[in-house]
mmCIF file of C-alpha atoms and ligand atoms in Angstrom:
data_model
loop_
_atom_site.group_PDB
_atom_site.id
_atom_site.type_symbol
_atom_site.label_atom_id
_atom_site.label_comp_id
_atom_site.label_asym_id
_atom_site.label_seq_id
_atom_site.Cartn_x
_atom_site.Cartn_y
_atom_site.Cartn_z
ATOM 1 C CA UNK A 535 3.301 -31.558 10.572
ATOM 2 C CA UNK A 536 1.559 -28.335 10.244
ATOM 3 C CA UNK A 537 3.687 -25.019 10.535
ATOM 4 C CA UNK A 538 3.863 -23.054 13.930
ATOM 5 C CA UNK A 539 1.702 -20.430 13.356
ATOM 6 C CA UNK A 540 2.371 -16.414 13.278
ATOM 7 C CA UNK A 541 0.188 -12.939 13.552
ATOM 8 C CA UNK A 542 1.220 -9.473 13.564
ATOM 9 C CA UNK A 543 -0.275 -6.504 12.822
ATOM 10 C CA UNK A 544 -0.204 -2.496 11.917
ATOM 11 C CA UNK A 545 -2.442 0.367 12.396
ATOM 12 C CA UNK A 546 -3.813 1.550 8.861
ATOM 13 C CA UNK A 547 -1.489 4.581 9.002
ATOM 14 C CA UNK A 548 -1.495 5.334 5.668
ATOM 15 C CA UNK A 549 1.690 5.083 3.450
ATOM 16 C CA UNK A 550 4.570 3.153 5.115
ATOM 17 C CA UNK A 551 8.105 4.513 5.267
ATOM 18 C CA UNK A 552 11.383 3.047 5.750
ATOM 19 C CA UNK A 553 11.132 2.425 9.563
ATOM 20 C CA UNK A 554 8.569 0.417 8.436
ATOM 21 C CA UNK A 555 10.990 -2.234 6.928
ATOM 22 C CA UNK A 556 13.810 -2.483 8.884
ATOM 23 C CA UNK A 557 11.260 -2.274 11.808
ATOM 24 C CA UNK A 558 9.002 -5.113 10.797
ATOM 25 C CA UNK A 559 8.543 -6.021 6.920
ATOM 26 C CA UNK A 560 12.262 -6.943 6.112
ATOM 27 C CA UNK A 561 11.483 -9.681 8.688
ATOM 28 C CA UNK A 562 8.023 -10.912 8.028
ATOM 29 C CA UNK A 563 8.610 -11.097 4.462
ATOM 30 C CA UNK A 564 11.501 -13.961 5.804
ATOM 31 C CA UNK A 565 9.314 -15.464 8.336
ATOM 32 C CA UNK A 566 7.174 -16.577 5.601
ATOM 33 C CA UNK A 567 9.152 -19.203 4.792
ATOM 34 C CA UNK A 568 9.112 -20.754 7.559
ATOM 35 C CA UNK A 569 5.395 -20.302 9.368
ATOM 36 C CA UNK A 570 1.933 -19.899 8.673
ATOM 37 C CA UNK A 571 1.926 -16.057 8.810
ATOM 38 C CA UNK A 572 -1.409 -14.559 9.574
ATOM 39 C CA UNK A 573 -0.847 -10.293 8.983
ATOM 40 C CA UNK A 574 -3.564 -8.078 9.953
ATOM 41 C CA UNK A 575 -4.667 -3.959 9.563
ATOM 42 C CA UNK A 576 -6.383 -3.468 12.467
ATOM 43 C CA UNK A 577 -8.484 -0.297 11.857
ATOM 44 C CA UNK A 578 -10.428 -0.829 15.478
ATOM 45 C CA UNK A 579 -6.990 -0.077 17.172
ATOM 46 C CA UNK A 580 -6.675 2.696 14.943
ATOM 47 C CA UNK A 581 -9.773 4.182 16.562
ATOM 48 C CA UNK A 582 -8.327 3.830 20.006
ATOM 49 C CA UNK A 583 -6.754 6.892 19.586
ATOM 50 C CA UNK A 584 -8.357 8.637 16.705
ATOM 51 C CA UNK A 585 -12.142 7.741 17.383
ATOM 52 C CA UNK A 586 -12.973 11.897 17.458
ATOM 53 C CA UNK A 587 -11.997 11.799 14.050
ATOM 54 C CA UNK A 588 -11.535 8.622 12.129
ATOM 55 C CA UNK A 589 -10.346 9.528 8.585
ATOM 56 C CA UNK A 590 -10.057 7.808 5.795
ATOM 57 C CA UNK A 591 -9.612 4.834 7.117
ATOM 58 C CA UNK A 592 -10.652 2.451 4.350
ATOM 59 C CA UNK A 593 -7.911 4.778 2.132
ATOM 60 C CA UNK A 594 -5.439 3.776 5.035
ATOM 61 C CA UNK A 595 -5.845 -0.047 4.607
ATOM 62 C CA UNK A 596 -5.509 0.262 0.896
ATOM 63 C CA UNK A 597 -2.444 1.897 1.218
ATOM 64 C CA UNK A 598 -0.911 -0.197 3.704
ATOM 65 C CA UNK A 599 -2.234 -3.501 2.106
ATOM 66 C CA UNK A 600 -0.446 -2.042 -1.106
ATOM 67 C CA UNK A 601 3.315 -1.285 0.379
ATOM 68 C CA UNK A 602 3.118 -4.605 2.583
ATOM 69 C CA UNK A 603 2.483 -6.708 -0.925
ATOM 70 C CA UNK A 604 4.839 -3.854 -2.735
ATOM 71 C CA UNK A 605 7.579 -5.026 0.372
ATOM 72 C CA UNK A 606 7.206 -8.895 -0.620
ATOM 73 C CA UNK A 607 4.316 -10.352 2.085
ATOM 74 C CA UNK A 608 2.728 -12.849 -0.360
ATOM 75 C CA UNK A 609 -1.142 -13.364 -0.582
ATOM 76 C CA UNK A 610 -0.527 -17.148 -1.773
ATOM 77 C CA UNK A 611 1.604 -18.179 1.550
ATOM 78 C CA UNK A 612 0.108 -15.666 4.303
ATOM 79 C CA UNK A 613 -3.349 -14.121 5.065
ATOM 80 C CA UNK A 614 -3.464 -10.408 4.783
ATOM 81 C CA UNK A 615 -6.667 -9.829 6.005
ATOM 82 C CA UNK A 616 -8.694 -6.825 7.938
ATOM 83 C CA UNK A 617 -9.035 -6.841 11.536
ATOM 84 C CA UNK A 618 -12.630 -5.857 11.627
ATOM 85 C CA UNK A 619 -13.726 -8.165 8.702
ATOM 86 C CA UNK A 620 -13.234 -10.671 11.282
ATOM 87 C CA UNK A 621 -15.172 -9.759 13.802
ATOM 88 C CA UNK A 622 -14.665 -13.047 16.100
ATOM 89 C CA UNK A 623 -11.853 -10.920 17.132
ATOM 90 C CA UNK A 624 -14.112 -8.290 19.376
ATOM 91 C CA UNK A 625 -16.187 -11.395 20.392
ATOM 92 C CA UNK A 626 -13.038 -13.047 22.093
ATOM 93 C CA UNK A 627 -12.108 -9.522 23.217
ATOM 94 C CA UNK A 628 -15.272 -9.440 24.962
ATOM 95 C CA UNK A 629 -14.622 -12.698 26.395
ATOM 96 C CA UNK A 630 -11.288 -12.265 27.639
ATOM 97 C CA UNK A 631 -12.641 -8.954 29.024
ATOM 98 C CA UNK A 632 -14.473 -10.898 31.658
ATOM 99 C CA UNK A 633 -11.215 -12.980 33.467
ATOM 100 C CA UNK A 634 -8.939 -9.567 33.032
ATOM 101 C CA UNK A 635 -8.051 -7.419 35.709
ATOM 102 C CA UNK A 636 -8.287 -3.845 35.365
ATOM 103 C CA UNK A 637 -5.071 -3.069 36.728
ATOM 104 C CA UNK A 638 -2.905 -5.604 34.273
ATOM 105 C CA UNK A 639 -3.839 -3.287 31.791
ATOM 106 C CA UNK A 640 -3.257 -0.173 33.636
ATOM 107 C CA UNK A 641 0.239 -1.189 34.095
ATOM 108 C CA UNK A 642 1.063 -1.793 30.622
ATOM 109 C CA UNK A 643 3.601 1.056 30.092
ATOM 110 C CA UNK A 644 2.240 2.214 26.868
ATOM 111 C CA UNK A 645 -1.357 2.957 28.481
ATOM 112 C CA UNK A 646 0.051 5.975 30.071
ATOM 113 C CA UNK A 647 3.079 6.823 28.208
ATOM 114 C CA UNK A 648 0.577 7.467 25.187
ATOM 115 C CA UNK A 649 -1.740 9.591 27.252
ATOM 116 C CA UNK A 650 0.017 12.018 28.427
ATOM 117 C CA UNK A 651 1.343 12.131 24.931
ATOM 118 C CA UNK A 652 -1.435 12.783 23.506
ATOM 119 C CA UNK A 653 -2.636 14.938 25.903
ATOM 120 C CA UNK A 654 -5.260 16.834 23.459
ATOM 121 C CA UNK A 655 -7.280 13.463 23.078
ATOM 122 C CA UNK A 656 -9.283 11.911 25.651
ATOM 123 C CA UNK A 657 -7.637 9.023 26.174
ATOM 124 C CA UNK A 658 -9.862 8.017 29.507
ATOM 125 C CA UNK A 659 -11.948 5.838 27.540
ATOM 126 C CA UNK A 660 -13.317 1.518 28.190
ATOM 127 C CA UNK A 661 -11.523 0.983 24.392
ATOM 128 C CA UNK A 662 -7.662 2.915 25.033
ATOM 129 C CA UNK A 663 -7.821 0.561 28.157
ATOM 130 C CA UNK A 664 -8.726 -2.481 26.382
ATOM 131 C CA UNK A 665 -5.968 -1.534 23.245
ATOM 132 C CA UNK A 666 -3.230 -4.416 24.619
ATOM 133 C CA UNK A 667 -6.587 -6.637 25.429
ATOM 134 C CA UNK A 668 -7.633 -6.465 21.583
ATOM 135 C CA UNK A 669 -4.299 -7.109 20.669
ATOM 136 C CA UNK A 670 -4.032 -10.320 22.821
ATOM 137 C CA UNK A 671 -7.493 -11.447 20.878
ATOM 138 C CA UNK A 672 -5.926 -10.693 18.089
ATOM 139 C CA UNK A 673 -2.808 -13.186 18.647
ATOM 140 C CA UNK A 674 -4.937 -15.731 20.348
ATOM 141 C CA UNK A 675 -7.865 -16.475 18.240
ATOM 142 C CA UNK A 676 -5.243 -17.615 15.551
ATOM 143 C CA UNK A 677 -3.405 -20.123 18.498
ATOM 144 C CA UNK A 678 -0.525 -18.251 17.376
ATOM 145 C CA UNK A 679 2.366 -19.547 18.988
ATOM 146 C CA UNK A 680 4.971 -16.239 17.945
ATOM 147 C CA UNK A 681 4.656 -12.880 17.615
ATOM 148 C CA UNK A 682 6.977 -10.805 15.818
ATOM 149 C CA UNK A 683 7.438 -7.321 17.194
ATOM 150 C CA UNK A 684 9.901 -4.473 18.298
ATOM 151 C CA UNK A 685 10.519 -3.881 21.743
ATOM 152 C CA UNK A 686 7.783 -1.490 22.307
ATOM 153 C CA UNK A 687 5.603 -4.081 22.118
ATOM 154 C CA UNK A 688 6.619 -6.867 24.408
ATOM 155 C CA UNK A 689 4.963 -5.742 27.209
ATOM 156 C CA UNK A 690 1.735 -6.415 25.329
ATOM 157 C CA UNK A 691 2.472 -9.693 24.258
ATOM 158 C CA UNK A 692 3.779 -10.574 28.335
ATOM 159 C CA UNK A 693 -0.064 -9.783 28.892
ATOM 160 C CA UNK A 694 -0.741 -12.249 25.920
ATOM 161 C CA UNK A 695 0.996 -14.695 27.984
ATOM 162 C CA UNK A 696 -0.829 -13.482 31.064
ATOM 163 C CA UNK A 697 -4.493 -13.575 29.558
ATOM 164 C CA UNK A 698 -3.106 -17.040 28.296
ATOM 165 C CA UNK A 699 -2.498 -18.763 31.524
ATOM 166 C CA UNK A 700 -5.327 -17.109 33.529
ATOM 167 C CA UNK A 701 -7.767 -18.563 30.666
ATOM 168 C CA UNK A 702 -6.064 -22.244 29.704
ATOM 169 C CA UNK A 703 -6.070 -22.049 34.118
ATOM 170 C CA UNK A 704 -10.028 -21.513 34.710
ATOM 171 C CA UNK A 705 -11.605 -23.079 31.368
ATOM 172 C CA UNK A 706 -9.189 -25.594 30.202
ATOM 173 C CA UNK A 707 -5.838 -26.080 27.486
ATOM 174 C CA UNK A 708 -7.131 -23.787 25.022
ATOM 175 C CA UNK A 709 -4.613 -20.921 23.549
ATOM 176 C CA UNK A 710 -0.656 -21.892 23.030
ATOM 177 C CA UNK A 711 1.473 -19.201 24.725
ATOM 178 C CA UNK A 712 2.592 -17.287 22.701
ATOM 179 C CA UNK A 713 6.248 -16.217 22.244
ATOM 180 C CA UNK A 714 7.836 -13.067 21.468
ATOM 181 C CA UNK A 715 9.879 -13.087 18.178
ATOM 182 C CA UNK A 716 11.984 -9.730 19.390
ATOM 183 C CA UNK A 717 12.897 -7.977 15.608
ATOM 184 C CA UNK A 718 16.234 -6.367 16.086
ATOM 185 C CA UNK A 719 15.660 -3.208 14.857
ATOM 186 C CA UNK A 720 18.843 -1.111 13.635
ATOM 187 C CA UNK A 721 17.805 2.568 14.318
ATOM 188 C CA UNK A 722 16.436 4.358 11.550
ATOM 189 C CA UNK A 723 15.942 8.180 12.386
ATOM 190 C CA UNK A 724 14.188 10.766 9.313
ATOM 191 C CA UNK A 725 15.659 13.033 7.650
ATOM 192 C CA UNK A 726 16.087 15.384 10.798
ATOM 193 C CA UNK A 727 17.162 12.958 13.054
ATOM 194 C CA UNK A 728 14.182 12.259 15.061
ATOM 195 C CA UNK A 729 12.342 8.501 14.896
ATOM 196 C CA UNK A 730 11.091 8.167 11.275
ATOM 197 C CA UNK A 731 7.351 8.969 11.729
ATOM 198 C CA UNK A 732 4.704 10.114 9.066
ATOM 199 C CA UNK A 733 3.657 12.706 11.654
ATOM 200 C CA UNK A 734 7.272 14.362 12.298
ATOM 201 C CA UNK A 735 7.009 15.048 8.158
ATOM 202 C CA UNK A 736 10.866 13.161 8.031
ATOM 203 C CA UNK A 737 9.898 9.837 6.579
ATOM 204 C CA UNK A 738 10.699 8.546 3.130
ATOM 205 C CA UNK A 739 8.142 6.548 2.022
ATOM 206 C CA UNK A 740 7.989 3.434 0.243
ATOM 207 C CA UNK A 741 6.023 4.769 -2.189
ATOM 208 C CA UNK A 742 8.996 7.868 -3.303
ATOM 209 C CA UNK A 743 10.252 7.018 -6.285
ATOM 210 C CA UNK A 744 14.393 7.419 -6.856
ATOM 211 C CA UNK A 745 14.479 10.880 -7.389
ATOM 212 C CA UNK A 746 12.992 11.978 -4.120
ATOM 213 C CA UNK A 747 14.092 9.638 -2.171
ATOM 214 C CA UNK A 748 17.780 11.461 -2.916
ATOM 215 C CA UNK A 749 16.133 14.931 -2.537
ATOM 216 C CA UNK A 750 14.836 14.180 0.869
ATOM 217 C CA UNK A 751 18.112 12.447 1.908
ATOM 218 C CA UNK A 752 20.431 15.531 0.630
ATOM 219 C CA UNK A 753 18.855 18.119 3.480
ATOM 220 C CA UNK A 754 19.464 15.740 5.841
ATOM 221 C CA UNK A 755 21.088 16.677 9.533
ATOM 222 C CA UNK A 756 24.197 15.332 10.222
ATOM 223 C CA UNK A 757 26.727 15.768 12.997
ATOM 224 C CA UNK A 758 26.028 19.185 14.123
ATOM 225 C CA UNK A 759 29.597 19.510 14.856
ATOM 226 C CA UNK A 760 30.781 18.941 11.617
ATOM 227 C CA UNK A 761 30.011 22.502 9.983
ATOM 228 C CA UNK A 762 32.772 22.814 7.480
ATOM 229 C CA UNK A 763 34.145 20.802 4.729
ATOM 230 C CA UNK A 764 37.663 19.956 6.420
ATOM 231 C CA UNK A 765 36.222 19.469 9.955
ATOM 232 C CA UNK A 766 36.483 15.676 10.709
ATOM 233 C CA UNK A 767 33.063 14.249 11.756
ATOM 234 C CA UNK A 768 31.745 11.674 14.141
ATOM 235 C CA UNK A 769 29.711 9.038 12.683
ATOM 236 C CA UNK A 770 28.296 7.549 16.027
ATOM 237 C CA UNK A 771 26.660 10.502 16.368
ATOM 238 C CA UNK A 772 25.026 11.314 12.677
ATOM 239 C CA UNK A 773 21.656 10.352 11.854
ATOM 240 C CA UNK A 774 23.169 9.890 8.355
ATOM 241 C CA UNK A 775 25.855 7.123 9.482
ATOM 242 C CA UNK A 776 22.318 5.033 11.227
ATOM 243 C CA UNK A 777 20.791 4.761 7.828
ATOM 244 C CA UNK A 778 24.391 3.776 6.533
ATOM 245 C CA UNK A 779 24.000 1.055 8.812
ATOM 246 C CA UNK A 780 20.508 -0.238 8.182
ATOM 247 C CA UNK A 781 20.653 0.072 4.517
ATOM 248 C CA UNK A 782 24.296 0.225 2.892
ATOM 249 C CA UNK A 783 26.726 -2.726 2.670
ATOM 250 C CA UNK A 784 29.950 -3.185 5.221
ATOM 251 C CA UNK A 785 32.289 -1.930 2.715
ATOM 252 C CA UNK A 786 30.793 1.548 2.260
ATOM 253 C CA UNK A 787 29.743 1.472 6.128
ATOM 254 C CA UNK A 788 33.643 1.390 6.555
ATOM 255 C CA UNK A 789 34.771 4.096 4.107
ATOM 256 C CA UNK A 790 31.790 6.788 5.487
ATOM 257 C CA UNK A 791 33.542 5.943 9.033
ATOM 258 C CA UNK A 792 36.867 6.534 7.761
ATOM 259 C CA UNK A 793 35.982 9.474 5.478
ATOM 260 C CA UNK A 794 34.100 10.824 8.155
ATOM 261 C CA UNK A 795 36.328 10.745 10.912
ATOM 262 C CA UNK A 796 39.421 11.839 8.737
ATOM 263 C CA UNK A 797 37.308 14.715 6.610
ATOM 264 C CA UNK A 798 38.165 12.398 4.262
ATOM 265 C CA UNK A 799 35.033 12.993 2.465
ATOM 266 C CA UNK A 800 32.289 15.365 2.621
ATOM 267 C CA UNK A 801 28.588 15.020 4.128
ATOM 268 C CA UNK A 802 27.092 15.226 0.723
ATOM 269 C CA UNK A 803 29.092 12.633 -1.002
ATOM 270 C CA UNK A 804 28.486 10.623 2.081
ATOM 271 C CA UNK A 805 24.436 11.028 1.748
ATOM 272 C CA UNK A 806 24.562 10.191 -1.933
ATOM 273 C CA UNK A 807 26.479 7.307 -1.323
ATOM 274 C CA UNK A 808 23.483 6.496 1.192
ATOM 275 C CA UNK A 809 21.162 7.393 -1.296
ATOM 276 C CA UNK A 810 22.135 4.466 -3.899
ATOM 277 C CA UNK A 811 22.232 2.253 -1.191
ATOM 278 C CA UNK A 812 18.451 3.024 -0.222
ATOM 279 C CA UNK A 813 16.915 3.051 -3.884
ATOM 280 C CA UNK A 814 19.332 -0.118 -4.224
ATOM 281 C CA UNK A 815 17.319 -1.826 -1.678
ATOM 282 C CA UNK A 816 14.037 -0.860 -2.781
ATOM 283 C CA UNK A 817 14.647 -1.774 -6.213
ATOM 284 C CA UNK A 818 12.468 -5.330 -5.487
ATOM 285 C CA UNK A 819 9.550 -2.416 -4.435
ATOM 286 C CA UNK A 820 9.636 -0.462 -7.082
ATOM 287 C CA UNK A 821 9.354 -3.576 -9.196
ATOM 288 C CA UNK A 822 6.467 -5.069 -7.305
ATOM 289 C CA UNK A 823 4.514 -2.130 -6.522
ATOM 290 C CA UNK A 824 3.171 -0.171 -9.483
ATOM 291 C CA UNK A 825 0.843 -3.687 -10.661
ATOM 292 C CA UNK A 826 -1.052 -3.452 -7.004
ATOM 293 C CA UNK A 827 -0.996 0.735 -6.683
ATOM 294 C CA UNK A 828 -2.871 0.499 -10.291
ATOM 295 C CA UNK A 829 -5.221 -1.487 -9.318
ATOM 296 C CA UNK A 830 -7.082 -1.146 -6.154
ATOM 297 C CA UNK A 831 -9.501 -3.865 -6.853
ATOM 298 C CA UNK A 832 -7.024 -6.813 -7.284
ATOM 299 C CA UNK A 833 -5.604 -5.516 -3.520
ATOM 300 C CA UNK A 834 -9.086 -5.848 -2.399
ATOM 301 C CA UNK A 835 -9.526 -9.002 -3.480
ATOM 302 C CA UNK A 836 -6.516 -10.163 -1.727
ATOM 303 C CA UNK A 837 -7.974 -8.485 1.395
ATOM 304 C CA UNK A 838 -10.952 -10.417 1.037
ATOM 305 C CA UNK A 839 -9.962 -13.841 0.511
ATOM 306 C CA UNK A 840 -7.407 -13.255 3.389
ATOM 307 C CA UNK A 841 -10.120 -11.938 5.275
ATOM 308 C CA UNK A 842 -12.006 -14.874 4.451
ATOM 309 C CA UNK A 843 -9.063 -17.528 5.352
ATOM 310 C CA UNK A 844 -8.421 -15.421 8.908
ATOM 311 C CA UNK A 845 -12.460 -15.721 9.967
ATOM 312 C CA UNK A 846 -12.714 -19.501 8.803
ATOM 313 C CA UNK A 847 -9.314 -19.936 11.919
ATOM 314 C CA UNK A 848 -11.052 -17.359 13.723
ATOM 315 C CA UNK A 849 -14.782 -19.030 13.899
ATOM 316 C CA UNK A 850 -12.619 -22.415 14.598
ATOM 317 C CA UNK A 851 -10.938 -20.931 17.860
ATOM 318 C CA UNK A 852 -14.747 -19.745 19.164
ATOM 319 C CA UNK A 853 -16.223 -22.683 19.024
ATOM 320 C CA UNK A 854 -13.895 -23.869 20.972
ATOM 321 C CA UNK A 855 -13.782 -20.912 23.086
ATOM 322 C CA UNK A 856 -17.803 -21.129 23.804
ATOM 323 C CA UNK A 857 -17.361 -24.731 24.728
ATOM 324 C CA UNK A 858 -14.325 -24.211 26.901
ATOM 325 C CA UNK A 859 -16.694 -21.466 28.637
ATOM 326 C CA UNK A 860 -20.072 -23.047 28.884
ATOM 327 C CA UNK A 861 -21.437 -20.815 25.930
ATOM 328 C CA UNK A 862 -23.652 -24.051 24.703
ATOM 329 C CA UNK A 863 -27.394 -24.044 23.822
ATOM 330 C CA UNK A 864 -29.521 -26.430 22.216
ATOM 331 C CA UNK A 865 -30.410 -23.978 19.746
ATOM 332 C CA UNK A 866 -28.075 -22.161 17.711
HETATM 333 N N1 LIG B 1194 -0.156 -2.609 18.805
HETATM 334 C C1 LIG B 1194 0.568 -2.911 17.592
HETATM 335 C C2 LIG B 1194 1.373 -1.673 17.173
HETATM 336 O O1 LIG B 1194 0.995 -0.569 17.526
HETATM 337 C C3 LIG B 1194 -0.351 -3.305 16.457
HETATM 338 C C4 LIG B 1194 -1.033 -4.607 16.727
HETATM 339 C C5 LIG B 1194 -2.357 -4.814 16.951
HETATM 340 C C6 LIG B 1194 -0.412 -5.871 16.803
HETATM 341 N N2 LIG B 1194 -2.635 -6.116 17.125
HETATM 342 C C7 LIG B 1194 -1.460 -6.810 17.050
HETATM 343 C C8 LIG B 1194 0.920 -6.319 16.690
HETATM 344 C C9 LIG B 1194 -1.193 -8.152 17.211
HETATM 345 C C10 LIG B 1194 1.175 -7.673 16.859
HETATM 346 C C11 LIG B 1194 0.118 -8.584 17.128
HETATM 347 O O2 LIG B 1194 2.351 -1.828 16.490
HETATM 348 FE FE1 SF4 B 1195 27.438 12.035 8.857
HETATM 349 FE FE2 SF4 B 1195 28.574 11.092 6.654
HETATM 350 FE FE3 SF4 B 1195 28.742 13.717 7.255
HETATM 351 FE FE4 SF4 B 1195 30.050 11.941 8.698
HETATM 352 S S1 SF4 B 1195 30.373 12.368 6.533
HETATM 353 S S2 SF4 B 1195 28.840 13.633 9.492
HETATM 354 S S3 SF4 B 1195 28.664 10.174 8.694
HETATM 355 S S4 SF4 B 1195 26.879 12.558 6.762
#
């Protein structure tokens, strides 16, 4: 019996943070165990958005290939592969294009939630549309039968499921529907109390070595209520206490509560506390990652042959794909 089979994918952001791992890698390093885990960069969505002004992009993927194999994803177990190495993926998108209606994508909440937050971009475009479409190709031309993702991105794989049906209905059995593997994510704010973003300048990174992982954590806002010293505080309300709860153990969840709420103890003892708890946890990264940050080429290679394993799946699903849709010729 072969293993039910799992994709997911990130943007080529750059360096990863901590939302990063109790968001996503925490889990997929686990779900390794038990499926045939298919993780891609996928540097086309990544021009969705930033196509004025692409970057660095190849940096990017390095970076993010690095922190997912300094977090524990394993190149002998999973493919980590890039999206546009395979590019069966844009064929199927192009496919799948043809039996979608316009307005299932227009209703995907993120399509305009994200343009009229990024209202300086012109987000109008055939490609921002098609962003949940890709990401459907992307999950179906593995047959993937999960998906693990947060709750912003359900909606997209419901359209999955949609695309799914409407295809297996008009050409034949083809894709598995695909489930959502909801991650529950414990909240995990930056260091000023907004969501832990890169852009917002709050993140720590998984790259920040001990020493400023503490200096970025001491700064950090707390209850605004609690100004002095022998003010009691209320944890359900620091950003401080949310990270205590992602990343420290029960016991010294319960005494920051206590301390908190009695003035028991005082915000920076509490944030150090939090601190050892953090660089605790990323002790296995800090192990892991200096032997792929070193050397680029060795990530590379794992890029490749992942990219390699994805496109051999990938070609697979097409050909059945151009049968299922008539796409045969006596020549080839
Ligand atoms: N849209 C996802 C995000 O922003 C990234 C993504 C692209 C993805 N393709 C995917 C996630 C396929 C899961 C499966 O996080
Ligand atoms: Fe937050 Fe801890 Fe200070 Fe309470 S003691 S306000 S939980 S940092």
């Amino acid at each position: 019996m072969s293993k039910p089979r799992i994709l997911s994918g990130m943007r080529p952001t750059g360096a990863l943070h901590l939302g990063h791992l109790t968001g996503a890698l925490d889990n997929w390093v686990r779900l390794q165990d038990t499926y045939d885990c298919f993780w891609a960069i996928v540097d086309w969505h990544a021009l969705t958005t930033d196509y004025a002004n692409p970057g660095p992009i190849a940096e990017n993927v390095l970076e993010v290939a690095v922190d997912w194999l300094a977090a524990g994803l394993d190149p002998d177990r999973a493919a980590l592969f890039v999206q546009s190495l395979v590019p069966e993926h844009a064929e199927l998108h192009l496919l799948l294009s043809m039996v979608t209606p316009v307005p299932w994508l227009e209703r995907v909440p993120s399509y305009k939630d994200q343009q009229s937050q990024l209202q300086e971009r012109d987000l109008s475009t055939y490609g921002f549309l098609g962003y949940p479409l890709l990401q459907s190709a992307d999950i179906m031309i593995y047959k993937a039968n999960a998906v693990p993702v947060g709750e912003d991105q359900a909606p997209h794989i419901e359209l999955t499921r949609e695309v799914v049906r409407r295809f297996n209905n008009f050409y034949g059995e083809v894709f598995p529907e695909p489930q959502t593997l909801l991650t529950a994510t414990p909240r995990t704010p930056g260091t000023d109390g907004r969501k832990m973003s890169k852009s917002y300048g709050n993140a720590i990174l998984l790259k920040d070595p001990p020493e400023v992982v503490r200096q970025k954590l001491k700064p950090m806002v707390t209850d605004p209520a609690r100004v002095r010293r022998t003010d009691p505080g209320n944890p359900d309300v620091c950003p401080v206490f949310d990270l205590h709860k992602a990343f420290s153990t029960p016991e010294t969840q319960a005494w920051a509560a206590q301390g908190c709420r009695t003035a028991g103890i005082g915000c920076i003892e509490c944030k150090s506390r939090l601190a050892d708890h953090v660089v605790e946890r990323m002790a296995a990264i800090y192990e892991r990652r200096p032997q792929f940050a070193s050397r680029p080429d060795t990530v590379w290679d794992i890029l490749r042959a992942g990219s390699r394993k994805a496109r051999e799946t990938a070609a697979a699903t097409m050909e059945d794909v151009r049968t299922a849709m008539k796409l045969r010729y006596p020549i080839s």
